[in-house]
């Protein structure tokens, strides 16, 4: 990589630990079941994390459903008829290459081992690859087995009897719920092509090498949209969705230089994809997928039609044709997106000789929009005024009161969790009915009438929301 290579970009945060420890300390993300030693690759969202993630999902829904006429929402079940996953190809093909160490029996995803960075998907399927490259266990140096395919779907049993006939899968993607409901949605909404179905919800994958905090988990959420088009429109539609999805990340503050597109090589494509382009982000651990855009052609609907016997064709009244629509999918996730917003907004600055940590989150994503702070918590009239302002603000937004430290420290605490505005009530406020509104990023302060605070914050939110 040369110095002027656009891929040669420093991450927003050099060390992932900075974000992991901030997340734990301030209540964004906790390790799951921590009092029992934790469970690998499952994370719990704390009081601030759940606000951030809900805001990410809301922002996605706004851009994908609310602001568009041709996309509608759906919330399908996590458990589906098991035939869905046979038909979709996931039972046969949704797998990663697994190698096992002969001495410590640790298991690794082959393409996550050091020295495999440049391997093609064909190489990764080659049974002699471990021997050919002389790969060893990265923990104890022991010999590794040849790769075998490991299916990523979790299985469970439906009903009281644990037998093969009762096996069901936890969905590994939300997409199939949209495909099996294609006719229901199309007929109930009377949508004409092109139209889309958007879903947000949990998915599960028994990942071989989960890790990097919430980047790769075994239980996670997806935000996926399936766009149904005439076959000849699929290529053009695919290209149109690339900048739209890129713009969604930059609209909410991600630095464009830390984003790039990467097209999948033909031998790397998922079993359903005709073409795939990832939007990648420069994480502290390298360039990694943030979201995938896929041209799935008629793969899913044709297979479901053949396996179910249901006619899934679309009738185009304009041309009097019956055909299976093609699908362009945008597939992202609120965990990876929230993680990206956290990393990319993290700043360390020096203010009057002291370190200030700021999460410069877009106000629409910030867990609290505003904090109400008393300059003197020992004056009951000041505290009462704070609570009146707080109650007014809470009618429209997440707002918080804090009086557990001196004002300078209270500001720093709000900066560190990304609260865009603080409202301070002081002794003068009791006389003139005015309060100070302090801006997180510029640290400028403005004096406004207490009864105008809610309107002023709503106006500021509306101005940045666009
Ligand atoms: N329906 C297509 C599909 O599932 P994918 O690229 O496998 O495509 C889409 O997943 C998105 O789901 C990813 O870009 C990522 O944001 C999220 N995702 C997938 N696996 C994940 C995991 N193990 N942990 C967190 N997020 C994950």
Tab-separated table of N, CA and C in Angstrom, residues 14 28 34 92 123 125 193 197 202 215 225 261-262 290 308 314 332 338 345 359 372 393:
chain	number	residue	atom	x	y	z
A	14	UNK	N	-7.432	3.861	17.346
A	14	UNK	CA	-6.352	2.917	17.059
A	14	UNK	C	-6.576	1.584	17.765
A	28	UNK	N	-23.065	1.121	27.528
A	28	UNK	CA	-23.522	0.860	26.159
A	28	UNK	C	-23.673	-0.649	25.933
A	34	UNK	N	-22.418	-12.180	32.386
A	34	UNK	CA	-21.062	-11.939	32.891
A	34	UNK	C	-20.815	-12.583	34.261
A	92	UNK	N	-27.658	-26.788	2.751
A	92	UNK	CA	-26.558	-27.368	1.970
A	92	UNK	C	-25.326	-26.469	1.923
A	123	UNK	N	-9.294	-21.378	-3.156
A	123	UNK	CA	-8.215	-21.879	-2.286
A	123	UNK	C	-8.779	-22.404	-0.973
A	125	UNK	N	-11.440	-23.753	-0.311
A	125	UNK	CA	-12.147	-25.048	-0.402
A	125	UNK	C	-11.176	-26.183	-0.718
A	193	UNK	N	-44.488	-3.593	-9.288
A	193	UNK	CA	-43.022	-3.562	-9.366
A	193	UNK	C	-42.578	-2.190	-9.872
A	197	UNK	N	-39.566	-4.828	0.438
A	197	UNK	CA	-40.014	-5.234	1.778
A	197	UNK	C	-38.822	-5.079	2.719
A	202	UNK	N	-33.860	-10.088	14.766
A	202	UNK	CA	-32.765	-10.970	15.196
A	202	UNK	C	-32.469	-12.047	14.154
A	215	UNK	N	-18.769	-6.915	16.496
A	215	UNK	CA	-18.667	-7.019	15.035
A	215	UNK	C	-19.231	-8.355	14.549
A	225	UNK	N	-33.454	-5.250	3.332
A	225	UNK	CA	-34.521	-4.799	2.438
A	225	UNK	C	-34.421	-5.591	1.136
A	261	UNK	N	-16.227	0.663	-1.276
A	261	UNK	CA	-16.980	-0.448	-1.864
A	261	UNK	C	-15.994	-1.561	-2.188
A	262	UNK	N	-16.430	-2.805	-2.032
A	262	UNK	CA	-15.594	-3.929	-2.478
A	262	UNK	C	-16.496	-4.971	-3.132
A	290	UNK	N	-19.545	-3.818	6.317
A	290	UNK	CA	-20.534	-3.125	7.133
A	290	UNK	C	-21.924	-3.511	6.628
A	308	UNK	N	-42.602	-25.276	-3.010
A	308	UNK	CA	-43.886	-25.160	-2.299
A	308	UNK	C	-45.069	-25.481	-3.208
A	314	UNK	N	-45.372	-12.796	-10.663
A	314	UNK	CA	-46.022	-11.482	-10.622
A	314	UNK	C	-46.715	-11.282	-11.964
A	332	UNK	N	-27.768	-5.083	5.926
A	332	UNK	CA	-26.879	-4.541	6.959
A	332	UNK	C	-27.361	-4.989	8.322
A	338	UNK	N	-24.213	0.451	14.665
A	338	UNK	CA	-24.051	1.198	15.926
A	338	UNK	C	-22.580	1.202	16.346
A	345	UNK	N	-17.310	8.278	15.782
A	345	UNK	CA	-17.618	9.551	16.449
A	345	UNK	C	-16.690	9.821	17.633
A	359	UNK	N	-18.141	11.812	22.206
A	359	UNK	CA	-18.760	11.023	21.134
A	359	UNK	C	-19.553	12.024	20.305
A	372	UNK	N	-30.263	17.976	31.630
A	372	UNK	CA	-30.607	19.176	32.409
A	372	UNK	C	-29.805	19.132	33.700
A	393	UNK	N	-39.285	18.504	28.433
A	393	UNK	CA	-38.474	17.894	27.369
A	393	UNK	C	-38.867	16.445	27.127
